[in-house]
């Protein structure tokens, strides 16, 4: 047992505590999202009612033209783009460029806020059309409950990430990490944000493409 503990200590000796805790959190969150998506697959394959057609349910009519999945495509583009700005922020943090790091993190947070706003619009549209967690005029009843639960849980993560990135960006601009001599918190925030984006790719594939 002593040997095992010593080996673990050596393995994690050079890993910052904050980064290790973030990895543990992301690992646990991976299990949670994995359970949600597995349950979604199980419900969808076992239901006897027809599952709603995503191209119809998530379509928007713009200038009289019916466009399937246009809002979802924009949401996905915005969130993937935010991963790019976050990666650049981490890169500038390594170079200790406070101004660009803070600006890119705030840009990432703004993109995240835009994503949440579009998700709120999507929710309000579905609710106005009669979709509820317990009922669904487009087909299988379980559609509403699984959709609102999984996208809502992900939206909660994005909202928390927007607040988290904003706080870290303000600390970067104030020079807190410059005085400490490291920018690990920017990298840790980047880990969280890339995870949120990666989860959305799976949700996008399961809900909108399947």
CSV table of N, CA and C in Angstrom, one decimal, residues 44-183:
chain,number,residue,atom,x,y,z
A,44,UNK,N,-35.1,6.3,-27.0
A,44,UNK,CA,-35.4,6.5,-28.4
A,44,UNK,C,-35.6,5.2,-29.2
A,45,UNK,N,-34.8,4.2,-28.9
A,45,UNK,CA,-34.9,3.0,-29.6
A,45,UNK,C,-36.0,2.1,-29.1
A,46,UNK,N,-36.4,2.3,-27.8
A,46,UNK,CA,-37.5,1.5,-27.2
A,46,UNK,C,-38.9,2.0,-27.4
A,47,UNK,N,-39.0,3.3,-27.7
A,47,UNK,CA,-40.3,3.9,-27.8
A,47,UNK,C,-41.1,3.4,-29.0
A,48,UNK,N,-42.4,3.2,-28.9
A,48,UNK,CA,-43.2,2.7,-30.0
A,48,UNK,C,-43.8,3.8,-30.8
A,49,UNK,N,-43.7,5.1,-30.3
A,49,UNK,CA,-44.3,6.2,-31.0
A,49,UNK,C,-43.2,6.8,-31.9
A,50,UNK,N,-43.6,7.4,-33.0
A,50,UNK,CA,-42.6,7.9,-34.0
A,50,UNK,C,-41.8,9.1,-33.3
A,51,UNK,N,-40.5,9.1,-33.5
A,51,UNK,CA,-39.7,10.1,-33.0
A,51,UNK,C,-39.7,11.4,-33.9
A,52,UNK,N,-39.8,12.6,-33.4
A,52,UNK,CA,-39.9,13.8,-34.2
A,52,UNK,C,-38.8,13.9,-35.2
A,53,UNK,N,-39.1,14.4,-36.4
A,53,UNK,CA,-38.1,14.7,-37.4
A,53,UNK,C,-37.4,16.0,-37.0
A,54,UNK,N,-36.1,15.9,-36.8
A,54,UNK,CA,-35.3,17.0,-36.3
A,54,UNK,C,-35.3,18.2,-37.4
A,55,UNK,N,-35.3,17.8,-38.7
A,55,UNK,CA,-35.3,18.8,-39.7
A,55,UNK,C,-36.5,19.7,-39.7
A,56,UNK,N,-37.6,19.1,-39.2
A,56,UNK,CA,-38.9,19.8,-39.1
A,56,UNK,C,-39.0,20.6,-37.8
A,57,UNK,N,-38.7,19.9,-36.7
A,57,UNK,CA,-38.9,20.4,-35.4
A,57,UNK,C,-38.0,21.6,-35.1
A,58,UNK,N,-36.7,21.5,-35.6
A,58,UNK,CA,-35.7,22.6,-35.4
A,58,UNK,C,-35.5,23.5,-36.6
A,59,UNK,N,-36.5,23.6,-37.4
A,59,UNK,CA,-36.4,24.5,-38.6
A,59,UNK,C,-36.9,25.9,-38.2
A,60,UNK,N,-36.4,26.9,-39.0
A,60,UNK,CA,-36.9,28.2,-38.8
A,60,UNK,C,-37.4,28.7,-40.2
A,61,UNK,N,-38.4,29.6,-40.2
A,61,UNK,CA,-38.9,30.2,-41.4
A,61,UNK,C,-38.4,31.6,-41.5
A,62,UNK,N,-37.5,31.9,-42.4
A,62,UNK,CA,-36.9,33.2,-42.6
A,62,UNK,C,-37.3,33.8,-43.9
A,63,UNK,N,-38.0,34.9,-44.0
A,63,UNK,CA,-38.4,35.5,-45.2
A,63,UNK,C,-39.2,34.6,-46.1
A,64,UNK,N,-40.0,33.8,-45.4
A,64,UNK,CA,-40.9,32.9,-46.1
A,64,UNK,C,-40.3,31.6,-46.5
A,65,UNK,N,-39.0,31.4,-46.2
A,65,UNK,CA,-38.3,30.2,-46.6
A,65,UNK,C,-38.1,29.3,-45.4
A,66,UNK,N,-38.5,28.1,-45.5
A,66,UNK,CA,-38.4,27.1,-44.4
A,66,UNK,C,-36.9,26.5,-44.4
A,67,UNK,N,-36.1,26.8,-43.4
A,67,UNK,CA,-34.7,26.4,-43.4
A,67,UNK,C,-34.5,25.4,-42.2
A,68,UNK,N,-34.2,24.1,-42.5
A,68,UNK,CA,-34.0,23.1,-41.5
A,68,UNK,C,-32.7,23.4,-40.7
A,69,UNK,N,-32.7,23.3,-39.4
A,69,UNK,CA,-31.5,23.3,-38.6
A,69,UNK,C,-30.6,24.5,-38.7
A,70,UNK,N,-31.2,25.6,-39.2
A,70,UNK,CA,-30.3,26.8,-39.4
A,70,UNK,C,-29.8,27.4,-38.1
A,71,UNK,N,-30.7,27.5,-37.1
A,71,UNK,CA,-30.3,28.0,-35.8
A,71,UNK,C,-29.3,27.1,-35.1
A,72,UNK,N,-29.5,25.8,-35.2
A,72,UNK,CA,-28.6,24.8,-34.6
A,72,UNK,C,-27.2,24.9,-35.3
A,73,UNK,N,-27.2,25.1,-36.6
A,73,UNK,CA,-25.9,25.3,-37.3
A,73,UNK,C,-25.2,26.5,-36.8
A,74,UNK,N,-25.9,27.6,-36.6
A,74,UNK,CA,-25.3,28.9,-36.2
A,74,UNK,C,-24.8,28.7,-34.7
A,75,UNK,N,-25.6,28.0,-33.9
A,75,UNK,CA,-25.2,27.8,-32.5
A,75,UNK,C,-23.9,27.0,-32.5
A,76,UNK,N,-23.8,25.9,-33.3
A,76,UNK,CA,-22.7,25.1,-33.3
A,76,UNK,C,-21.4,25.8,-33.8
A,77,UNK,N,-21.6,26.7,-34.8
A,77,UNK,CA,-20.5,27.5,-35.4
A,77,UNK,C,-20.0,28.4,-34.3
A,78,UNK,N,-20.9,29.1,-33.6
A,78,UNK,CA,-20.5,30.0,-32.5
A,78,UNK,C,-19.7,29.3,-31.4
A,79,UNK,N,-20.2,28.1,-31.0
A,79,UNK,CA,-19.5,27.4,-29.9
A,79,UNK,C,-18.2,26.9,-30.3
A,80,UNK,N,-18.1,26.3,-31.5
A,80,UNK,CA,-16.8,25.9,-32.0
A,80,UNK,C,-15.8,27.0,-32.2
A,81,UNK,N,-16.3,28.2,-32.7
A,81,UNK,CA,-15.4,29.3,-32.8
A,81,UNK,C,-14.9,29.8,-31.4
A,82,UNK,N,-15.7,29.6,-30.4
A,82,UNK,CA,-15.3,30.1,-29.1
A,82,UNK,C,-14.1,29.2,-28.6
A,83,UNK,N,-14.1,27.9,-29.1
A,83,UNK,CA,-12.9,27.1,-28.7
A,83,UNK,C,-11.7,27.7,-29.3
A,84,UNK,N,-11.8,28.2,-30.5
A,84,UNK,CA,-10.6,28.8,-31.2
A,84,UNK,C,-10.1,30.0,-30.4
A,85,UNK,N,-11.0,30.9,-30.0
A,85,UNK,CA,-10.6,32.1,-29.3
A,85,UNK,C,-10.0,31.7,-27.9
A,86,UNK,N,-10.6,30.6,-27.3
A,86,UNK,CA,-10.0,30.2,-26.0
A,86,UNK,C,-8.6,29.6,-26.2
A,87,UNK,N,-8.4,28.9,-27.2
A,87,UNK,CA,-7.1,28.3,-27.5
A,87,UNK,C,-6.1,29.4,-27.7
A,88,UNK,N,-6.5,30.5,-28.4
A,88,UNK,CA,-5.6,31.6,-28.6
A,88,UNK,C,-5.3,32.3,-27.3
A,89,UNK,N,-6.3,32.4,-26.4
A,89,UNK,CA,-6.1,33.1,-25.1
A,89,UNK,C,-5.1,32.3,-24.3
A,90,UNK,N,-5.2,31.0,-24.3
A,90,UNK,CA,-4.2,30.2,-23.5
A,90,UNK,C,-2.8,30.4,-24.1
A,91,UNK,N,-2.7,30.5,-25.4
A,91,UNK,CA,-1.4,30.7,-26.1
A,91,UNK,C,-0.8,32.0,-25.7
A,92,UNK,N,-1.6,33.1,-25.7
A,92,UNK,CA,-1.1,34.4,-25.3
A,92,UNK,C,-0.8,34.4,-23.8
A,93,UNK,N,-1.5,33.6,-23.0
A,93,UNK,CA,-1.2,33.5,-21.5
A,93,UNK,C,0.2,33.0,-21.3
A,94,UNK,N,0.5,31.9,-22.1
A,94,UNK,CA,1.9,31.4,-22.0
A,94,UNK,C,3.0,32.5,-22.3
A,95,UNK,N,2.6,33.4,-23.2
A,95,UNK,CA,3.5,34.5,-23.6
A,95,UNK,C,3.4,35.7,-22.6
A,96,UNK,N,2.5,35.6,-21.6
A,96,UNK,CA,2.3,36.6,-20.6
A,96,UNK,C,1.9,37.9,-21.2
A,97,UNK,N,1.0,37.8,-22.3
A,97,UNK,CA,0.4,38.9,-22.9
A,97,UNK,C,-1.0,39.2,-22.3
A,98,UNK,N,-1.0,40.0,-21.3
A,98,UNK,CA,-2.2,40.1,-20.5
A,98,UNK,C,-3.4,40.7,-21.3
A,99,UNK,N,-3.1,41.7,-22.1
A,99,UNK,CA,-4.2,42.4,-22.8
A,99,UNK,C,-4.9,41.5,-23.8
A,100,UNK,N,-4.1,40.8,-24.6
A,100,UNK,CA,-4.7,39.9,-25.6
A,100,UNK,C,-5.4,38.7,-24.9
A,101,UNK,N,-4.7,38.2,-23.8
A,101,UNK,CA,-5.4,37.0,-23.1
A,101,UNK,C,-6.7,37.4,-22.6
A,102,UNK,N,-6.8,38.6,-21.9
A,102,UNK,CA,-8.1,39.0,-21.3
A,102,UNK,C,-9.1,39.3,-22.4
A,103,UNK,N,-8.6,39.9,-23.5
A,103,UNK,CA,-9.6,40.2,-24.6
A,103,UNK,C,-10.1,39.0,-25.2
A,104,UNK,N,-9.3,38.0,-25.5
A,104,UNK,CA,-9.8,36.8,-26.1
A,104,UNK,C,-10.7,35.9,-25.2
A,105,UNK,N,-10.4,36.0,-23.9
A,105,UNK,CA,-11.2,35.3,-22.9
A,105,UNK,C,-12.6,35.9,-22.9
A,106,UNK,N,-12.6,37.3,-22.9
A,106,UNK,CA,-13.9,38.0,-22.9
A,106,UNK,C,-14.7,37.7,-24.2
A,107,UNK,N,-13.9,37.6,-25.3
A,107,UNK,CA,-14.6,37.3,-26.6
A,107,UNK,C,-15.2,35.9,-26.5
A,108,UNK,N,-14.5,34.9,-25.9
A,108,UNK,CA,-15.0,33.6,-25.7
A,108,UNK,C,-16.2,33.6,-24.9
A,109,UNK,N,-16.2,34.4,-23.8
A,109,UNK,CA,-17.4,34.4,-22.9
A,109,UNK,C,-18.6,35.0,-23.7
A,110,UNK,N,-18.3,36.0,-24.5
A,110,UNK,CA,-19.4,36.7,-25.3
A,110,UNK,C,-20.0,35.7,-26.3
A,111,UNK,N,-19.1,34.9,-26.9
A,111,UNK,CA,-19.7,33.8,-27.8
A,111,UNK,C,-20.5,32.8,-27.0
A,112,UNK,N,-20.0,32.4,-25.8
A,112,UNK,CA,-20.8,31.5,-25.0
A,112,UNK,C,-22.1,32.1,-24.6
A,113,UNK,N,-22.1,33.4,-24.3
A,113,UNK,CA,-23.4,34.0,-23.9
A,113,UNK,C,-24.3,34.1,-25.1
A,114,UNK,N,-23.8,34.3,-26.3
A,114,UNK,CA,-24.6,34.3,-27.5
A,114,UNK,C,-25.2,32.9,-27.7
A,115,UNK,N,-24.4,31.9,-27.5
A,115,UNK,CA,-24.9,30.5,-27.6
A,115,UNK,C,-26.1,30.3,-26.7
A,116,UNK,N,-25.9,30.7,-25.4
A,116,UNK,CA,-27.0,30.5,-24.4
A,116,UNK,C,-28.3,31.3,-24.8
A,117,UNK,N,-28.1,32.5,-25.4
A,117,UNK,CA,-29.2,33.3,-25.8
A,117,UNK,C,-30.0,32.6,-27.0
A,118,UNK,N,-29.2,32.0,-27.9
A,118,UNK,CA,-29.9,31.3,-29.0
A,118,UNK,C,-30.6,30.0,-28.5
A,119,UNK,N,-30.0,29.4,-27.5
A,119,UNK,CA,-30.6,28.2,-26.9
A,119,UNK,C,-31.9,28.5,-26.2
A,120,UNK,N,-31.9,29.7,-25.5
A,120,UNK,CA,-33.1,30.2,-24.9
A,120,UNK,C,-34.2,30.4,-25.9
A,121,UNK,N,-33.8,31.0,-27.1
A,121,UNK,CA,-34.8,31.2,-28.2
A,121,UNK,C,-35.3,29.9,-28.7
A,122,UNK,N,-34.4,28.9,-28.8
A,122,UNK,CA,-34.9,27.6,-29.3
A,122,UNK,C,-35.9,27.0,-28.3
A,123,UNK,N,-35.6,27.1,-27.1
A,123,UNK,CA,-36.5,26.5,-26.0
A,123,UNK,C,-37.8,27.2,-26.1
A,124,UNK,N,-37.8,28.6,-26.2
A,124,UNK,CA,-39.1,29.3,-26.2
A,124,UNK,C,-39.9,29.0,-27.4
A,125,UNK,N,-39.2,28.7,-28.5
A,125,UNK,CA,-40.0,28.4,-29.8
A,125,UNK,C,-40.7,27.0,-29.6
A,126,UNK,N,-39.9,26.0,-29.0
A,126,UNK,CA,-40.5,24.7,-28.8
A,126,UNK,C,-41.6,24.7,-27.8
A,127,UNK,N,-41.4,25.5,-26.8
A,127,UNK,CA,-42.5,25.6,-25.7
A,127,UNK,C,-43.7,26.3,-26.3
A,128,UNK,N,-43.5,27.3,-27.2
A,128,UNK,CA,-44.7,28.0,-27.8
A,128,UNK,C,-45.4,27.0,-28.8
A,129,UNK,N,-44.7,26.0,-29.3
A,129,UNK,CA,-45.3,25.0,-30.2
A,129,UNK,C,-45.9,23.9,-29.5
A,130,UNK,N,-45.8,23.9,-28.1
A,130,UNK,CA,-46.5,22.9,-27.4
A,130,UNK,C,-45.6,21.8,-26.8
A,131,UNK,N,-44.3,21.8,-27.0
A,131,UNK,CA,-43.4,20.8,-26.5
A,131,UNK,C,-43.2,21.0,-25.0
A,132,UNK,N,-43.4,20.0,-24.2
A,132,UNK,CA,-43.3,20.0,-22.8
A,132,UNK,C,-42.5,18.8,-22.4
A,133,UNK,N,-41.9,18.8,-21.1
A,133,UNK,CA,-41.2,17.5,-20.7
A,133,UNK,C,-42.2,16.3,-20.6
A,134,UNK,N,-43.5,16.6,-20.5
A,134,UNK,CA,-44.4,15.5,-20.3
A,134,UNK,C,-45.3,15.3,-21.6
A,135,UNK,N,-45.1,16.1,-22.6
A,135,UNK,CA,-46.0,16.0,-23.8
A,135,UNK,C,-45.2,16.5,-25.0
A,136,UNK,N,-45.7,16.1,-26.2
A,136,UNK,CA,-45.0,16.5,-27.4
A,136,UNK,C,-45.9,16.3,-28.6
A,137,UNK,N,-46.3,17.4,-29.2
A,137,UNK,CA,-47.3,17.3,-30.3
A,137,UNK,C,-46.7,16.7,-31.6
A,138,UNK,N,-45.4,16.6,-31.7
A,138,UNK,CA,-44.7,16.1,-32.9
A,138,UNK,C,-44.5,14.6,-32.9
A,139,UNK,N,-44.8,13.9,-31.8
A,139,UNK,CA,-44.5,12.5,-31.8
A,139,UNK,C,-44.3,12.0,-30.4
A,140,UNK,N,-43.2,11.2,-30.2
A,140,UNK,CA,-42.9,10.5,-28.9
A,140,UNK,C,-42.9,11.5,-27.7
A,141,UNK,N,-43.6,11.1,-26.7
A,141,UNK,CA,-43.7,12.0,-25.5
A,141,UNK,C,-42.3,12.2,-24.9
A,142,UNK,N,-41.4,11.2,-24.9
A,142,UNK,CA,-40.1,11.3,-24.2
A,142,UNK,C,-39.2,12.3,-24.9
A,143,UNK,N,-39.6,12.8,-26.1
A,143,UNK,CA,-38.7,13.7,-26.8
A,143,UNK,C,-38.5,15.0,-25.9
A,144,UNK,N,-39.6,15.5,-25.4
A,144,UNK,CA,-39.5,16.8,-24.6
A,144,UNK,C,-38.6,16.6,-23.4
A,145,UNK,N,-38.9,15.6,-22.6
A,145,UNK,CA,-38.1,15.4,-21.4
A,145,UNK,C,-36.6,15.2,-21.6
A,146,UNK,N,-36.3,14.4,-22.6
A,146,UNK,CA,-34.8,14.1,-22.8
A,146,UNK,C,-34.2,15.4,-23.4
A,147,UNK,N,-34.9,16.1,-24.3
A,147,UNK,CA,-34.3,17.3,-24.9
A,147,UNK,C,-34.1,18.4,-23.9
A,148,UNK,N,-35.1,18.7,-23.1
A,148,UNK,CA,-34.9,19.8,-22.1
A,148,UNK,C,-33.9,19.4,-21.1
A,149,UNK,N,-33.9,18.1,-20.7
A,149,UNK,CA,-32.9,17.8,-19.6
A,149,UNK,C,-31.5,17.8,-20.1
A,150,UNK,N,-31.2,17.3,-21.2
A,150,UNK,CA,-29.8,17.2,-21.7
A,150,UNK,C,-29.3,18.6,-22.2
A,151,UNK,N,-30.1,19.2,-23.0
A,151,UNK,CA,-29.6,20.5,-23.5
A,151,UNK,C,-29.6,21.6,-22.4
A,152,UNK,N,-30.6,21.4,-21.4
A,152,UNK,CA,-30.6,22.3,-20.3
A,152,UNK,C,-29.3,22.1,-19.4
A,153,UNK,N,-29.0,20.9,-19.2
A,153,UNK,CA,-27.8,20.6,-18.4
A,153,UNK,C,-26.5,21.1,-19.0
A,154,UNK,N,-26.5,21.0,-20.4
A,154,UNK,CA,-25.3,21.5,-21.1
A,154,UNK,C,-25.3,23.0,-21.1
A,155,UNK,N,-26.5,23.6,-21.3
A,155,UNK,CA,-26.6,25.1,-21.2
A,155,UNK,C,-26.2,25.6,-19.9
A,156,UNK,N,-26.5,24.9,-18.8
A,156,UNK,CA,-26.1,25.3,-17.4
A,156,UNK,C,-24.5,25.3,-17.4
A,157,UNK,N,-23.9,24.3,-18.0
A,157,UNK,CA,-22.4,24.3,-18.0
A,157,UNK,C,-21.9,25.5,-18.8
A,158,UNK,N,-22.5,25.8,-19.9
A,158,UNK,CA,-22.0,27.0,-20.7
A,158,UNK,C,-22.2,28.3,-19.9
A,159,UNK,N,-23.3,28.4,-19.3
A,159,UNK,CA,-23.6,29.6,-18.5
A,159,UNK,C,-22.5,29.7,-17.3
A,160,UNK,N,-22.3,28.6,-16.7
A,160,UNK,CA,-21.2,28.6,-15.6
A,160,UNK,C,-19.9,29.0,-16.2
A,161,UNK,N,-19.6,28.5,-17.4
A,161,UNK,CA,-18.4,28.7,-18.1
A,161,UNK,C,-18.2,30.2,-18.4
A,162,UNK,N,-19.3,30.8,-18.9
A,162,UNK,CA,-19.3,32.3,-19.2
A,162,UNK,C,-18.9,33.1,-18.0
A,163,UNK,N,-19.5,32.7,-16.9
A,163,UNK,CA,-19.2,33.5,-15.6
A,163,UNK,C,-17.7,33.2,-15.2
A,164,UNK,N,-17.3,31.9,-15.3
A,164,UNK,CA,-16.0,31.5,-14.9
A,164,UNK,C,-14.9,32.2,-15.8
A,165,UNK,N,-15.1,32.2,-17.1
A,165,UNK,CA,-14.2,32.9,-18.0
A,165,UNK,C,-14.1,34.4,-17.7
A,166,UNK,N,-15.2,35.0,-17.5
A,166,UNK,CA,-15.3,36.4,-17.2
A,166,UNK,C,-14.5,36.8,-16.0
A,167,UNK,N,-14.6,36.0,-14.9
A,167,UNK,CA,-13.9,36.3,-13.7
A,167,UNK,C,-12.4,36.1,-13.9
A,168,UNK,N,-12.0,35.0,-14.6
A,168,UNK,CA,-10.6,34.8,-14.8
A,168,UNK,C,-10.0,35.9,-15.7
A,169,UNK,N,-10.8,36.3,-16.8
A,169,UNK,CA,-10.3,37.4,-17.7
A,169,UNK,C,-10.1,38.7,-16.9
A,170,UNK,N,-11.0,39.0,-16.0
A,170,UNK,CA,-10.8,40.2,-15.2
A,170,UNK,C,-9.6,40.2,-14.3
A,171,UNK,N,-9.3,39.0,-13.8
A,171,UNK,CA,-8.1,38.8,-13.0
A,171,UNK,C,-6.9,38.9,-13.8
A,172,UNK,N,-6.9,38.4,-15.0
A,172,UNK,CA,-5.8,38.5,-15.9
A,172,UNK,C,-5.5,40.0,-16.2
A,173,UNK,N,-6.6,40.7,-16.5
A,173,UNK,CA,-6.4,42.1,-16.9
A,173,UNK,C,-5.9,42.9,-15.7
A,174,UNK,N,-6.3,42.5,-14.5
A,174,UNK,CA,-5.9,43.2,-13.3
A,174,UNK,C,-4.4,42.9,-12.9
A,175,UNK,N,-3.9,41.8,-13.5
A,175,UNK,CA,-2.5,41.4,-13.2
A,175,UNK,C,-2.3,40.5,-12.0
A,176,UNK,N,-3.4,39.8,-11.6
A,176,UNK,CA,-3.3,38.9,-10.4
A,176,UNK,C,-2.3,37.8,-10.7
A,177,UNK,N,-2.4,37.2,-12.0
A,177,UNK,CA,-1.6,36.0,-12.3
A,177,UNK,C,-0.2,36.4,-12.6
A,178,UNK,N,0.0,37.6,-13.1
A,178,UNK,CA,1.3,38.2,-13.4
A,178,UNK,C,2.1,38.3,-12.1
A,179,UNK,N,1.4,38.7,-11.0
A,179,UNK,CA,2.1,38.8,-9.7
A,179,UNK,C,2.5,37.5,-9.2
A,180,UNK,N,1.6,36.5,-9.4
A,180,UNK,CA,1.9,35.1,-8.9
A,180,UNK,C,3.0,34.4,-9.7
A,181,UNK,N,3.2,34.9,-11.0
A,181,UNK,CA,4.2,34.3,-11.8
A,181,UNK,C,3.7,33.1,-12.7
A,182,UNK,N,2.4,32.8,-12.7
A,182,UNK,CA,1.9,31.8,-13.6
A,182,UNK,C,0.5,32.1,-14.0
A,183,UNK,N,0.1,31.5,-15.2
A,183,UNK,CA,-1.2,31.7,-15.7
A,183,UNK,C,-2.0,30.3,-15.8
